[in-house]
PDB file of N, CA and C in Angstrom:
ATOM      1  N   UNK A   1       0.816  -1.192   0.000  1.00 75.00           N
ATOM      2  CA  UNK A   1       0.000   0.000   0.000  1.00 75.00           C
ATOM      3  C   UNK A   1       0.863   1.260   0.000  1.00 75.00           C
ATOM      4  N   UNK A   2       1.806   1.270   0.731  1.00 78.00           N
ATOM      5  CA  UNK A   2       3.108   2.102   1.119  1.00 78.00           C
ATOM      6  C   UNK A   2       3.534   2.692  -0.702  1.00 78.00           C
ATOM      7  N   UNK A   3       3.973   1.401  -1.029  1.00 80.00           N
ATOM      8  CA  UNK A   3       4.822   1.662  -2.141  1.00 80.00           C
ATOM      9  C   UNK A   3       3.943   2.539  -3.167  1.00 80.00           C
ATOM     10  N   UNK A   4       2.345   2.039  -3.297  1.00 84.00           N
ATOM     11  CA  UNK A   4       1.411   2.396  -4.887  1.00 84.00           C
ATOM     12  C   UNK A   4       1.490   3.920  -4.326  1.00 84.00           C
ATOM     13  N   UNK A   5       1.111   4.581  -3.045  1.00 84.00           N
ATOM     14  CA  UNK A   5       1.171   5.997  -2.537  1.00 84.00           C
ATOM     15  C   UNK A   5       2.583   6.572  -3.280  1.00 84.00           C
ATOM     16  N   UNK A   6       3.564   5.950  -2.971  1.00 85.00           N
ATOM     17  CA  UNK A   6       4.918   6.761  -3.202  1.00 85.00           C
ATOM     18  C   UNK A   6       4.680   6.744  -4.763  1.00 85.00           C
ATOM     19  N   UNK A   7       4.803   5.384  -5.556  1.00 84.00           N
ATOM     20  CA  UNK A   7       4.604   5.760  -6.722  1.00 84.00           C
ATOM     21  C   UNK A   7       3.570   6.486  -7.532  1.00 84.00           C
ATOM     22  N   UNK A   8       2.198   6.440  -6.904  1.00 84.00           N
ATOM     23  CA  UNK A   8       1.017   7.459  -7.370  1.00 84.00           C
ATOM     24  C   UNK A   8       2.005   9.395  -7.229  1.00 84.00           C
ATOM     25  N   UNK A   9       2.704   9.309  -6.273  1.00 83.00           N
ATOM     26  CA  UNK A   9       2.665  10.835  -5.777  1.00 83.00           C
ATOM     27  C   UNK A   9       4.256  11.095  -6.913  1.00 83.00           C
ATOM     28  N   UNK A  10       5.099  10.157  -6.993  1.00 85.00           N
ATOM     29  CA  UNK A  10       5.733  10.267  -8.600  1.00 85.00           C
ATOM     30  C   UNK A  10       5.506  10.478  -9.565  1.00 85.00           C
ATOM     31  N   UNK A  11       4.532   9.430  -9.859  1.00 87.00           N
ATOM     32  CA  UNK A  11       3.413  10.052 -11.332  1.00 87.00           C
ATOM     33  C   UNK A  11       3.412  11.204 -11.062  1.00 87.00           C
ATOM     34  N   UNK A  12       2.399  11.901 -10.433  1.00 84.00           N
ATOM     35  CA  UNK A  12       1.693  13.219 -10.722  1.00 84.00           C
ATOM     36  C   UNK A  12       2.412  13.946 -10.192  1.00 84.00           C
ATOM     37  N   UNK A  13       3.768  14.228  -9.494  1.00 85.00           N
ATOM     38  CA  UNK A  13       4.875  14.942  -9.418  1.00 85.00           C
ATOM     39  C   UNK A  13       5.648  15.058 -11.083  1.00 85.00           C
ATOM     40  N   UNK A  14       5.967  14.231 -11.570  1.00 83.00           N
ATOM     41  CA  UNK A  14       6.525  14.172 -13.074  1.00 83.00           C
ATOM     42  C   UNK A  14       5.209  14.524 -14.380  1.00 83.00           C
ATOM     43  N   UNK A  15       4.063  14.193 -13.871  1.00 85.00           N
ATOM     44  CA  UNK A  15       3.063  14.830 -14.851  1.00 85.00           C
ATOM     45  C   UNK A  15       3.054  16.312 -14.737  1.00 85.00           C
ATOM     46  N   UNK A  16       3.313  16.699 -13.254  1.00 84.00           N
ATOM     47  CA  UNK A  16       3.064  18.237 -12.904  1.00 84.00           C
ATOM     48  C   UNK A  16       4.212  19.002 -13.755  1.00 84.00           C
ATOM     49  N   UNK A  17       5.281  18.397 -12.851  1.00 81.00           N
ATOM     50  CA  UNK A  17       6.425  18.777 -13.960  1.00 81.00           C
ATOM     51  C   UNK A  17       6.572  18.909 -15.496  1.00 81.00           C
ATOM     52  N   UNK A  18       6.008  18.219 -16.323  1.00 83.00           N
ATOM     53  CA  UNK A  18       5.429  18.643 -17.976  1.00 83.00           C
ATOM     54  C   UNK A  18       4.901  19.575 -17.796  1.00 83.00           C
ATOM     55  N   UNK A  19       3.861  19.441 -17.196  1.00 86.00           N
ATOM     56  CA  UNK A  19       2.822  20.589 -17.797  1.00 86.00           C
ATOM     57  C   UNK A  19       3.212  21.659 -17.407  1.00 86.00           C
ATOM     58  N   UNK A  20       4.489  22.060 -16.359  1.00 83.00           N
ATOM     59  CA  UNK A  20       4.679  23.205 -15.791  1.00 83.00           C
ATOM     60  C   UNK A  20       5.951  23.361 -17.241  1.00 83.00           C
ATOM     61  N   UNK A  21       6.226  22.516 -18.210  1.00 82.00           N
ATOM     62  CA  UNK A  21       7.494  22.972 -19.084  1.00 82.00           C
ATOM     63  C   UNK A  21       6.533  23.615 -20.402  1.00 82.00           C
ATOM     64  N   UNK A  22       5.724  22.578 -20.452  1.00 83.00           N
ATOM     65  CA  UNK A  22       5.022  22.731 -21.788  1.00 83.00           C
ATOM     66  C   UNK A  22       4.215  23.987 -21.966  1.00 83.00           C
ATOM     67  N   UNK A  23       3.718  24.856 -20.552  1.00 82.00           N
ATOM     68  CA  UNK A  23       3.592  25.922 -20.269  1.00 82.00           C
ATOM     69  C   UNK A  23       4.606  26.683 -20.522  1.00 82.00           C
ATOM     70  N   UNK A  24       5.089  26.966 -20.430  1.00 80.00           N
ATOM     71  CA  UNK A  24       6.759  27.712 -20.502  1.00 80.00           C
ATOM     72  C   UNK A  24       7.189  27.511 -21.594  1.00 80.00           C
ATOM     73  N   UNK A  25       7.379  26.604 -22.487  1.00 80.00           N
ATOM     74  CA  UNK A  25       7.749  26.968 -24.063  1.00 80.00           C
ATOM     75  C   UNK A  25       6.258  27.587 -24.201  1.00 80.00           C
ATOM     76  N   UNK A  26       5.161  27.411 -24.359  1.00 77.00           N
ATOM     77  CA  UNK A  26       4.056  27.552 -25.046  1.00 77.00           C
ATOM     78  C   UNK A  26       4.221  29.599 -25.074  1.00 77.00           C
ATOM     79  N   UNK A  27       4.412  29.748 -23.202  1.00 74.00           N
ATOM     80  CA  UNK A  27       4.456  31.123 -23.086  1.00 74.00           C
ATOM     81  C   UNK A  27       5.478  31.877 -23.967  1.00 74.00           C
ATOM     82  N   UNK A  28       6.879  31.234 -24.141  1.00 68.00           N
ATOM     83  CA  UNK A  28       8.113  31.596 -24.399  1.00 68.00           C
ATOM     84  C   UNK A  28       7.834  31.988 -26.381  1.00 68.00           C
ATOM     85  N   UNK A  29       7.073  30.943 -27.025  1.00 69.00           N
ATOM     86  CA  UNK A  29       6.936  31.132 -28.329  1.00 69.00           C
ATOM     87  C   UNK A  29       5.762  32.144 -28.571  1.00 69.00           C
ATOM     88  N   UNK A  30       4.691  32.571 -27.479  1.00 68.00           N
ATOM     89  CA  UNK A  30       4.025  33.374 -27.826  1.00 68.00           C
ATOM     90  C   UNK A  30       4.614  35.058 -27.478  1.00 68.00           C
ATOM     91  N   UNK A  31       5.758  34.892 -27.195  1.00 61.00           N
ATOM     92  CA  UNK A  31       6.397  36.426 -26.551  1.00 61.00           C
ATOM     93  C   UNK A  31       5.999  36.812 -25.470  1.00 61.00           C
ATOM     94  N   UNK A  32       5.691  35.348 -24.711  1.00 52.00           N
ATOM     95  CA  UNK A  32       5.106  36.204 -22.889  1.00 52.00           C
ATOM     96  C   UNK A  32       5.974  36.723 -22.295  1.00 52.00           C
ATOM     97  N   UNK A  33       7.222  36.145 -22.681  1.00 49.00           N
ATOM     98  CA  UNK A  33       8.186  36.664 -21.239  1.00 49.00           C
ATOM     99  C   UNK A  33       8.733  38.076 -21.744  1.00 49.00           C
ATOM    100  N   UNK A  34       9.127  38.193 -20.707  1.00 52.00           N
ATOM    101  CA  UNK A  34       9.937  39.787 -21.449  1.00 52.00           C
ATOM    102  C   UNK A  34      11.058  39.931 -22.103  1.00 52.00           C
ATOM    103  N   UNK A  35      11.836  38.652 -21.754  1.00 55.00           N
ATOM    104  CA  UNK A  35      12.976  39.149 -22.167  1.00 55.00           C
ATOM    105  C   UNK A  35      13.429  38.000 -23.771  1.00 55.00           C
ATOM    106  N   UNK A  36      14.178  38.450 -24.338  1.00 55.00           N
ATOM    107  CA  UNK A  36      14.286  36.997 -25.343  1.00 55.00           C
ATOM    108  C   UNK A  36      15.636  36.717 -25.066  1.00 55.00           C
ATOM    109  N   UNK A  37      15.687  35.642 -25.531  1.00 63.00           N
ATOM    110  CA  UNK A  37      16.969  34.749 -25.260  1.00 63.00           C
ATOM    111  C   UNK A  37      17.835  34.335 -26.715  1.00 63.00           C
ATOM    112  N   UNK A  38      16.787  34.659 -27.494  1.00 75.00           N
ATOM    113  CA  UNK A  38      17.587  34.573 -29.191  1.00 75.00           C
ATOM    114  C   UNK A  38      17.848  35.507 -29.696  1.00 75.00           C
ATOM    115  N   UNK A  39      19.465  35.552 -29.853  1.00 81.00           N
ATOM    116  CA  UNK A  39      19.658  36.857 -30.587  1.00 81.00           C
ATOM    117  C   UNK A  39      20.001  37.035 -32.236  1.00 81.00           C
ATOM    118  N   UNK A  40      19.457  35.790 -32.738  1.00 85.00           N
ATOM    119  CA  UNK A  40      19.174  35.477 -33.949  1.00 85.00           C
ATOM    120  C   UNK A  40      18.048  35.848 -34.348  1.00 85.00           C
ATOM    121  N   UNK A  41      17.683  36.942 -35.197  1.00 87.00           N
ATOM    122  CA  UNK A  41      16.224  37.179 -35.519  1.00 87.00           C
ATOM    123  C   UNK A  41      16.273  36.980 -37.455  1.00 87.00           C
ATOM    124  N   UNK A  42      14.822  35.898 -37.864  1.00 88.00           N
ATOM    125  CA  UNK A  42      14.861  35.589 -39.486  1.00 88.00           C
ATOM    126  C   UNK A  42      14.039  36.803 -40.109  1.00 88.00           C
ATOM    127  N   UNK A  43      14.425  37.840 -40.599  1.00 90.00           N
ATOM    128  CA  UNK A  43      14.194  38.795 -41.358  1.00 90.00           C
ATOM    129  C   UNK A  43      13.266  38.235 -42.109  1.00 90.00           C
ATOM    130  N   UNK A  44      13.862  37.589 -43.190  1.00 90.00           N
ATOM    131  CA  UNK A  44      13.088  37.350 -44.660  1.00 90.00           C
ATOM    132  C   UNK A  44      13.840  36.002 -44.751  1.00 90.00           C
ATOM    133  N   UNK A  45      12.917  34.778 -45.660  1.00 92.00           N
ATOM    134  CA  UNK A  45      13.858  33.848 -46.447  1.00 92.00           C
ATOM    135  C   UNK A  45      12.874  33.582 -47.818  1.00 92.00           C
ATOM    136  N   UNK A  46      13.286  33.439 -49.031  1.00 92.00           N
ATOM    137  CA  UNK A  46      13.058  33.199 -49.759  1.00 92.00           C
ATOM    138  C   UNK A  46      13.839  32.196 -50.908  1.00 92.00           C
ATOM    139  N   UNK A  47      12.607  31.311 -51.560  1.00 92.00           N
ATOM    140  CA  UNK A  47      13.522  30.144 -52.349  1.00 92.00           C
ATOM    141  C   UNK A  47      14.048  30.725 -53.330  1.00 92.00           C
ATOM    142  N   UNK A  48      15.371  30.519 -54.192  1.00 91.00           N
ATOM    143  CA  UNK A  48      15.626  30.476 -55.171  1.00 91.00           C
ATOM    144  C   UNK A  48      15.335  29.483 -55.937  1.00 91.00           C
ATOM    145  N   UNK A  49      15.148  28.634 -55.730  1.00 90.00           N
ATOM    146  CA  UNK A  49      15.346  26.918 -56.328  1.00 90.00           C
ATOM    147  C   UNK A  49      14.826  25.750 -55.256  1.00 90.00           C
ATOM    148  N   UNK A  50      14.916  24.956 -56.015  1.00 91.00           N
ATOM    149  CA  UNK A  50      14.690  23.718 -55.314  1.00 91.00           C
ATOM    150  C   UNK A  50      15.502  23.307 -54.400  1.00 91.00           C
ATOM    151  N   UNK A  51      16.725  23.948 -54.215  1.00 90.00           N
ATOM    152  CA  UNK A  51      16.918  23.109 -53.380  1.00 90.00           C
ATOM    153  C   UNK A  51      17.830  24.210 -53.091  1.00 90.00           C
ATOM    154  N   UNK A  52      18.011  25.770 -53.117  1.00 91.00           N
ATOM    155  CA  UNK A  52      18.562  27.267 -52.410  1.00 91.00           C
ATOM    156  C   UNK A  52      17.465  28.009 -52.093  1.00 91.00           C
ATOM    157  N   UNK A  53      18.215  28.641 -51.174  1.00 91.00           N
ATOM    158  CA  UNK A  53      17.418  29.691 -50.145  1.00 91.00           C
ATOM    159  C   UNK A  53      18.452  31.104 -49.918  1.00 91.00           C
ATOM    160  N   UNK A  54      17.543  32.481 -49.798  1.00 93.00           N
ATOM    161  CA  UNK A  54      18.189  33.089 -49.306  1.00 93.00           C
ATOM    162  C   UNK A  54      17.818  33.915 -48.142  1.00 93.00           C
ATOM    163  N   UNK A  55      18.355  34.052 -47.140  1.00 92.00           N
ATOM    164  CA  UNK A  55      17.677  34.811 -45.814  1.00 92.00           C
ATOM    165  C   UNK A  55      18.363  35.718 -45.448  1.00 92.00           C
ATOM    166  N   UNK A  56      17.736  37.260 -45.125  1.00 92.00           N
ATOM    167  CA  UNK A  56      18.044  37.921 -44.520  1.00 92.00           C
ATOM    168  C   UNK A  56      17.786  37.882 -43.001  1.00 92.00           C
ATOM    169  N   UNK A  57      19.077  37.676 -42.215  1.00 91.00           N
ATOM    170  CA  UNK A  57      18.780  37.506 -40.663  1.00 91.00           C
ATOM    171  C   UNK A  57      19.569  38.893 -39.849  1.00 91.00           C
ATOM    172  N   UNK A  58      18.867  38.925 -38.781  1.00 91.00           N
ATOM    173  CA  UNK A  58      19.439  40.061 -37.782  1.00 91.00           C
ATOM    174  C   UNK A  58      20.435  39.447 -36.532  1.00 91.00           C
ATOM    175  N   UNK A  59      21.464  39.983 -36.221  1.00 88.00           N
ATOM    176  CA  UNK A  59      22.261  39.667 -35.517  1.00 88.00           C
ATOM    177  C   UNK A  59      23.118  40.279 -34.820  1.00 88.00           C
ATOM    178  N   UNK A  60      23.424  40.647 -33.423  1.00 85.00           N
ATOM    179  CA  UNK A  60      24.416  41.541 -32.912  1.00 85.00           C
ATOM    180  C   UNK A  60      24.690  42.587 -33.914  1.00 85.00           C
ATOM    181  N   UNK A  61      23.248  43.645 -34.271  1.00 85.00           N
ATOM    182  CA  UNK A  61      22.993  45.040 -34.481  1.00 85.00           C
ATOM    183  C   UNK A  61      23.620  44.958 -36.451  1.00 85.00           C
ATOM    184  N   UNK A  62      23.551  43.990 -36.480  1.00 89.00           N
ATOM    185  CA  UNK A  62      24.157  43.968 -38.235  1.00 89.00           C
ATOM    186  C   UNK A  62      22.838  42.767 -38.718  1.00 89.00           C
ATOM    187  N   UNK A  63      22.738  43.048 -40.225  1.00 92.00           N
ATOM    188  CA  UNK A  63      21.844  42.378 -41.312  1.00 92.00           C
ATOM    189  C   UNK A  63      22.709  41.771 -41.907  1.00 92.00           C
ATOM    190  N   UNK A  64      22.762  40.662 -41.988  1.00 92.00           N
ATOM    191  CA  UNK A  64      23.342  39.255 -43.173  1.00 92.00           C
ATOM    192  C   UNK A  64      22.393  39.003 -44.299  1.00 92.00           C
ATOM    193  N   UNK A  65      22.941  39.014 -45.036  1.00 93.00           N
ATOM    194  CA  UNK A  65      22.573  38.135 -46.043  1.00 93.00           C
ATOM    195  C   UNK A  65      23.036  36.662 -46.729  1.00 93.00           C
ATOM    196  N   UNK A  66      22.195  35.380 -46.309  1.00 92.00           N
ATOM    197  CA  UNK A  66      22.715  34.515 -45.895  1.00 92.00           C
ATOM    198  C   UNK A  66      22.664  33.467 -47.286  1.00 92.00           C
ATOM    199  N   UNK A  67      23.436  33.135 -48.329  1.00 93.00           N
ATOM    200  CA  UNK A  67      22.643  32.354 -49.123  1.00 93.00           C
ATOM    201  C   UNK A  67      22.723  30.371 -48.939  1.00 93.00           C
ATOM    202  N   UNK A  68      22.295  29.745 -48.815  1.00 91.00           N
ATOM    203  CA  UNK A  68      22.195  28.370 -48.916  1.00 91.00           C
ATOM    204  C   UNK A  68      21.800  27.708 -49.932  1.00 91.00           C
ATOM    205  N   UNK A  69      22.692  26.855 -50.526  1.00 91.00           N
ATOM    206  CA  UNK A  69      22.765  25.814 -51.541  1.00 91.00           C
ATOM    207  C   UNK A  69      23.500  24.344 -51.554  1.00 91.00           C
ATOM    208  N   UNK A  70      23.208  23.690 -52.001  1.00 90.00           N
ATOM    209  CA  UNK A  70      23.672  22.346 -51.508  1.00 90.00           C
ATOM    210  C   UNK A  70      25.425  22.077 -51.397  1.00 90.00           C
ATOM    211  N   UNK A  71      26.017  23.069 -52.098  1.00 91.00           N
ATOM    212  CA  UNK A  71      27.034  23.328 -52.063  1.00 91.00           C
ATOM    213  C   UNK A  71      27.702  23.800 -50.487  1.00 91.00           C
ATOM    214  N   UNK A  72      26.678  24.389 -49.634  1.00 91.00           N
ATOM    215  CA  UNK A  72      27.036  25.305 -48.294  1.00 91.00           C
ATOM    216  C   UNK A  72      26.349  26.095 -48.368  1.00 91.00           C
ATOM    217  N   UNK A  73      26.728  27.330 -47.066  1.00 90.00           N
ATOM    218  CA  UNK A  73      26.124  28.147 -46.644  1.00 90.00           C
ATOM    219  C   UNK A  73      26.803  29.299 -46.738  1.00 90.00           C
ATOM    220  N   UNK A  74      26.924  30.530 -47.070  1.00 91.00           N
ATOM    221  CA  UNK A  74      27.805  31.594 -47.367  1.00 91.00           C
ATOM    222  C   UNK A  74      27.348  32.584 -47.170  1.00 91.00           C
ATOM    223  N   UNK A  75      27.850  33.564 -46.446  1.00 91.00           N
ATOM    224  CA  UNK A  75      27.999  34.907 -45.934  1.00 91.00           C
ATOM    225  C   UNK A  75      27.570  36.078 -47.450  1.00 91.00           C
ATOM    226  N   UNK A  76      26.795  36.458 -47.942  1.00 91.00           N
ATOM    227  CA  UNK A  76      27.044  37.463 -49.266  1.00 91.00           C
ATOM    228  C   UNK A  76      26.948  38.887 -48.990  1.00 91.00           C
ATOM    229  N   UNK A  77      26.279  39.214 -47.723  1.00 91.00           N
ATOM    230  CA  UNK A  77      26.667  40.583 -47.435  1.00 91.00           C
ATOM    231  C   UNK A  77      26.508  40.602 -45.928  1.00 91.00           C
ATOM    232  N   UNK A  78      27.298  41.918 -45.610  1.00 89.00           N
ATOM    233  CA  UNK A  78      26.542  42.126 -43.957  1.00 89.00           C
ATOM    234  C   UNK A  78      26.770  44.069 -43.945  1.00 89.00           C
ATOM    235  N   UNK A  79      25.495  44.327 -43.166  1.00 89.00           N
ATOM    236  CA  UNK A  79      25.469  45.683 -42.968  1.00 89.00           C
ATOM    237  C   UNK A  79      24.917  46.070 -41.654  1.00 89.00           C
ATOM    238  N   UNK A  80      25.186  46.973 -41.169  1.00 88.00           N
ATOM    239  CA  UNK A  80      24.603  47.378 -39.814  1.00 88.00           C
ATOM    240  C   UNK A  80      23.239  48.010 -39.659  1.00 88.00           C
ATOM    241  N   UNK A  81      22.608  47.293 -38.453  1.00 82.00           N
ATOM    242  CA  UNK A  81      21.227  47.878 -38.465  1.00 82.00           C
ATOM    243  C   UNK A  81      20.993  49.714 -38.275  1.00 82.00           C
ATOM    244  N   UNK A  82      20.102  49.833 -39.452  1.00 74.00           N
ATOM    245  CA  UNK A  82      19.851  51.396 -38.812  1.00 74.00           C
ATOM    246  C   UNK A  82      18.870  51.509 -37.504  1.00 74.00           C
ATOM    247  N   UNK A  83      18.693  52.065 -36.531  1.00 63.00           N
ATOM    248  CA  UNK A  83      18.110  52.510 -35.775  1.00 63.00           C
ATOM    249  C   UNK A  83      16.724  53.263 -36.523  1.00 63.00           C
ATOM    250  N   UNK A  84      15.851  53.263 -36.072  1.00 55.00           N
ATOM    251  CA  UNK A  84      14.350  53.837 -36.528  1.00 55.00           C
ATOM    252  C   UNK A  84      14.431  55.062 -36.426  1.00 55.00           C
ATOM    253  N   UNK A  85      15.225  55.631 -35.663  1.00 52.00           N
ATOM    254  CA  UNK A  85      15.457  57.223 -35.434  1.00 52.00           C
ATOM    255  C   UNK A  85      16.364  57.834 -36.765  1.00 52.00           C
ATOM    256  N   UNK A  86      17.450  56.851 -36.881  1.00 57.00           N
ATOM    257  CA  UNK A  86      18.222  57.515 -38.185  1.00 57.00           C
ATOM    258  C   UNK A  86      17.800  56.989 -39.366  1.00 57.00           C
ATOM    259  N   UNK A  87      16.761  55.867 -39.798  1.00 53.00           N
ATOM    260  CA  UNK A  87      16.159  55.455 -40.870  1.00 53.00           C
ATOM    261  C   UNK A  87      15.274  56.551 -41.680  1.00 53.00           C
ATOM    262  N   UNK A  88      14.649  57.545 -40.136  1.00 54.00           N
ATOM    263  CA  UNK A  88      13.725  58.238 -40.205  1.00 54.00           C
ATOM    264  C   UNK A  88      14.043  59.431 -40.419  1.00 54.00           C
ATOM    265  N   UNK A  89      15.441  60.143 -40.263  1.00 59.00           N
ATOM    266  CA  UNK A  89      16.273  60.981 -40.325  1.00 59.00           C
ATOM    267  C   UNK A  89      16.608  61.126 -42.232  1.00 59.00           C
ATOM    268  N   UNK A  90      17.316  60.297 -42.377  1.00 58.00           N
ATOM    269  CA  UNK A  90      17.777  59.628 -43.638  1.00 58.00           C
ATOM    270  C   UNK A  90      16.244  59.763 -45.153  1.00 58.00           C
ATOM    271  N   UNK A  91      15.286  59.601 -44.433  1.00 57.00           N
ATOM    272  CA  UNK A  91      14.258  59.619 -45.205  1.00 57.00           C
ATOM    273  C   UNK A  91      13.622  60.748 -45.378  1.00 57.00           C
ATOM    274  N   UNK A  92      13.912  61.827 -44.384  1.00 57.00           N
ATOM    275  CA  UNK A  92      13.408  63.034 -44.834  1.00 57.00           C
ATOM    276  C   UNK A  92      13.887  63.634 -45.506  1.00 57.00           C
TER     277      UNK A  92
END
């Protein structure tokens, strides 16, 4: 009787435990938390081909331009992010 208690209160200690993770990504992919933890952000990707891609990604305050082909993956440009203040500057 001893033992089914200990193991009943395991179960639903390790069930609790999921649902307290699966909560937490669920929150984490909807932007609940405040802070982010990826400092990889995917701009744009678009196919060239069947089997290339090209993506613009954001990264430590610079824009890549990333191309992929079965050949590899290669660097084709990088530029620094403008700020919204000097984008907005620049445009008047």
């Amino acid at each position: 009787m001893a033992y089914q208690s200990i193991a009943a209160l395991l179960l639903a200690s390790c069930a609790a435990y999921g649902i307290v993770l699966m909560l937490k990504r669920y929150r984490d992919k909807l932007g609940g938390s405040g802070k982010s933890s990826c400092r990889v952000k995917t701009v744009e990707a678009t196919r060239l081909g069947k089997t290339s891609m090209l993506y613009v990604v954001e990264y430590n305050g610079q824009e890549l331009l990333i191309a992929e082909s079965p050949q590899g993956v290669q660097l084709m440009m990088s530029s620094p992010l403008l700020l919204k203040e000097e984008s907005a500057t620049k445009d008047a």
